[in-house]
Amino acid sequence: LGMPWLITFHGMAEVLGWPERLPVVANSDRERVLRMWAEDVGVPVRERSLPFSAVRALSPEAFVRDILADKLGASAAVCGANYRFGHRAAGDADTLVTLGTERGVDVAVEDLVEDDAAVDADVVSSSRVRSCLDEGDVELVHKLLARPHRGVVHVQHVDNARWRVCKRANILPADGAYRVRVATAHDEEQVAHHDGDSAVVRLSGDELEVEGAAALLEVCGDNCVVFAVDFLTRM
């Protein structure tokens, strides 16, 4: 088999008329996450994002023929047991196995990963992660993702240890105090390569207070900079 690729689709909310919302993983941080996955599987993992508008109207047969086999040249594919695809979600995982076989694409269907911390054995999903972040349960998010949740924010220094959030690149946990690691740089691409220093962050709306990372002031001064915040535990 060739190099593994993560296939994603962008523009879904716009096409379907859904309200826009911040992603779980900042776009600038996706490469770092892929590098972590690569360490687990032992080979590089890359991502290919396709416009949802280009595949929305395709039948399951056309999707496998035109996109999976012809456009992407896939020799194998992996999907979850609840996978749906094609116009109006007409195809399921079994459909993908059948159509893939016809096109010389080996398909493996994986069982959903369950969250064994949940009373009802809820599955691990982006919806589950978002719900936990809304509740400030960053410890469970760490368990679900197998890594701390990283929030990427553009901030402006206010005074002392207080910063104003000018822009959020992805979803942050609920307001509260958290033990974190904080890295800083002057753009999102740079900050994605840093692990950061231990600190305590207090979130309150569009303001955050950072304790225990005085070096940030020396590096950033009064400039607008980017923080990468790995949320470890809630205090």
Short mmCIF file of N, CA and C in Angstrom, two decimals, residues 5 7-10 48-55 58 61-75 103 105:
data_model
loop_
_atom_site.label_atom_id
_atom_site.label_comp_id
_atom_site.label_asym_id
_atom_site.label_seq_id
_atom_site.Cartn_x
_atom_site.Cartn_y
_atom_site.Cartn_z
N TRP A 5 -3.31 8.86 3.56
CA TRP A 5 -3.84 10.23 3.46
C TRP A 5 -5.14 10.32 4.24
N ILE A 7 -8.56 12.08 4.21
CA ILE A 7 -9.40 12.78 3.25
C ILE A 7 -10.51 13.52 4.01
N THR A 8 -10.54 14.83 3.83
CA THR A 8 -11.57 15.65 4.49
C THR A 8 -12.31 16.47 3.43
N PHE A 9 -13.39 17.09 3.86
CA PHE A 9 -14.21 17.90 2.95
C PHE A 9 -14.44 19.27 3.58
N HIS A 10 -14.24 20.31 2.81
CA HIS A 10 -14.44 21.66 3.33
C HIS A 10 -15.62 22.34 2.63
N ARG A 48 -5.64 15.56 2.49
CA ARG A 48 -6.17 16.10 1.23
C ARG A 48 -7.60 16.55 1.51
N SER A 49 -7.87 17.84 1.30
CA SER A 49 -9.20 18.37 1.55
C SER A 49 -9.89 18.66 0.22
N LEU A 50 -11.09 18.13 0.07
CA LEU A 50 -11.86 18.30 -1.16
C LEU A 50 -13.06 19.20 -0.90
N PRO A 51 -13.45 20.02 -1.88
CA PRO A 51 -14.64 20.87 -1.69
C PRO A 51 -15.90 20.00 -1.64
N PHE A 52 -16.69 20.21 -0.60
CA PHE A 52 -17.92 19.43 -0.45
C PHE A 52 -18.86 19.65 -1.63
N SER A 53 -18.84 20.87 -2.19
CA SER A 53 -19.72 21.19 -3.31
C SER A 53 -19.45 20.31 -4.52
N ALA A 54 -18.21 19.79 -4.64
CA ALA A 54 -17.84 18.97 -5.79
C ALA A 54 -18.30 17.53 -5.66
N VAL A 55 -18.66 17.10 -4.44
CA VAL A 55 -19.03 15.69 -4.25
C VAL A 55 -20.46 15.53 -3.76
N LEU A 58 -22.91 13.62 -6.04
CA LEU A 58 -22.46 12.35 -6.62
C LEU A 58 -23.18 11.17 -5.97
N GLU A 61 -21.84 5.30 -6.37
CA GLU A 61 -21.05 4.71 -7.45
C GLU A 61 -20.11 5.75 -8.07
N ALA A 62 -20.61 6.96 -8.31
CA ALA A 62 -19.79 8.01 -8.92
C ALA A 62 -18.70 8.47 -7.96
N PHE A 63 -19.00 8.52 -6.68
CA PHE A 63 -18.00 8.94 -5.70
C PHE A 63 -16.82 7.98 -5.69
N VAL A 64 -17.10 6.68 -5.65
CA VAL A 64 -16.03 5.69 -5.62
C VAL A 64 -15.26 5.70 -6.94
N ARG A 65 -16.00 5.76 -8.06
CA ARG A 65 -15.35 5.72 -9.38
C ARG A 65 -14.55 7.00 -9.66
N ASP A 66 -15.21 8.16 -9.53
CA ASP A 66 -14.60 9.42 -9.97
C ASP A 66 -13.64 10.01 -8.95
N ILE A 67 -13.97 9.87 -7.67
CA ILE A 67 -13.16 10.52 -6.64
C ILE A 67 -12.14 9.54 -6.04
N LEU A 68 -12.64 8.47 -5.46
CA LEU A 68 -11.76 7.56 -4.72
C LEU A 68 -10.77 6.85 -5.65
N ALA A 69 -11.27 6.27 -6.73
CA ALA A 69 -10.41 5.48 -7.62
C ALA A 69 -9.66 6.35 -8.62
N ASP A 70 -10.38 7.22 -9.36
CA ASP A 70 -9.74 7.98 -10.44
C ASP A 70 -8.99 9.20 -9.95
N LYS A 71 -9.64 10.08 -9.23
CA LYS A 71 -9.01 11.34 -8.80
C LYS A 71 -7.92 11.11 -7.75
N LEU A 72 -8.22 10.30 -6.74
CA LEU A 72 -7.28 10.09 -5.64
C LEU A 72 -6.35 8.89 -5.89
N GLY A 73 -6.74 8.00 -6.77
CA GLY A 73 -5.91 6.84 -7.05
C GLY A 73 -5.70 5.94 -5.85
N ALA A 74 -6.74 5.80 -5.04
CA ALA A 74 -6.62 5.02 -3.81
C ALA A 74 -6.52 3.53 -4.10
N SER A 75 -5.62 2.87 -3.38
CA SER A 75 -5.52 1.42 -3.46
C SER A 75 -6.25 0.76 -2.29
N ARG A 103 -13.76 -1.64 -7.98
CA ARG A 103 -12.79 -0.71 -8.54
C ARG A 103 -11.36 -1.02 -8.09
N VAL A 105 -10.25 -1.26 -4.99
CA VAL A 105 -9.91 -0.53 -3.77
C VAL A 105 -10.28 -1.40 -2.57
#
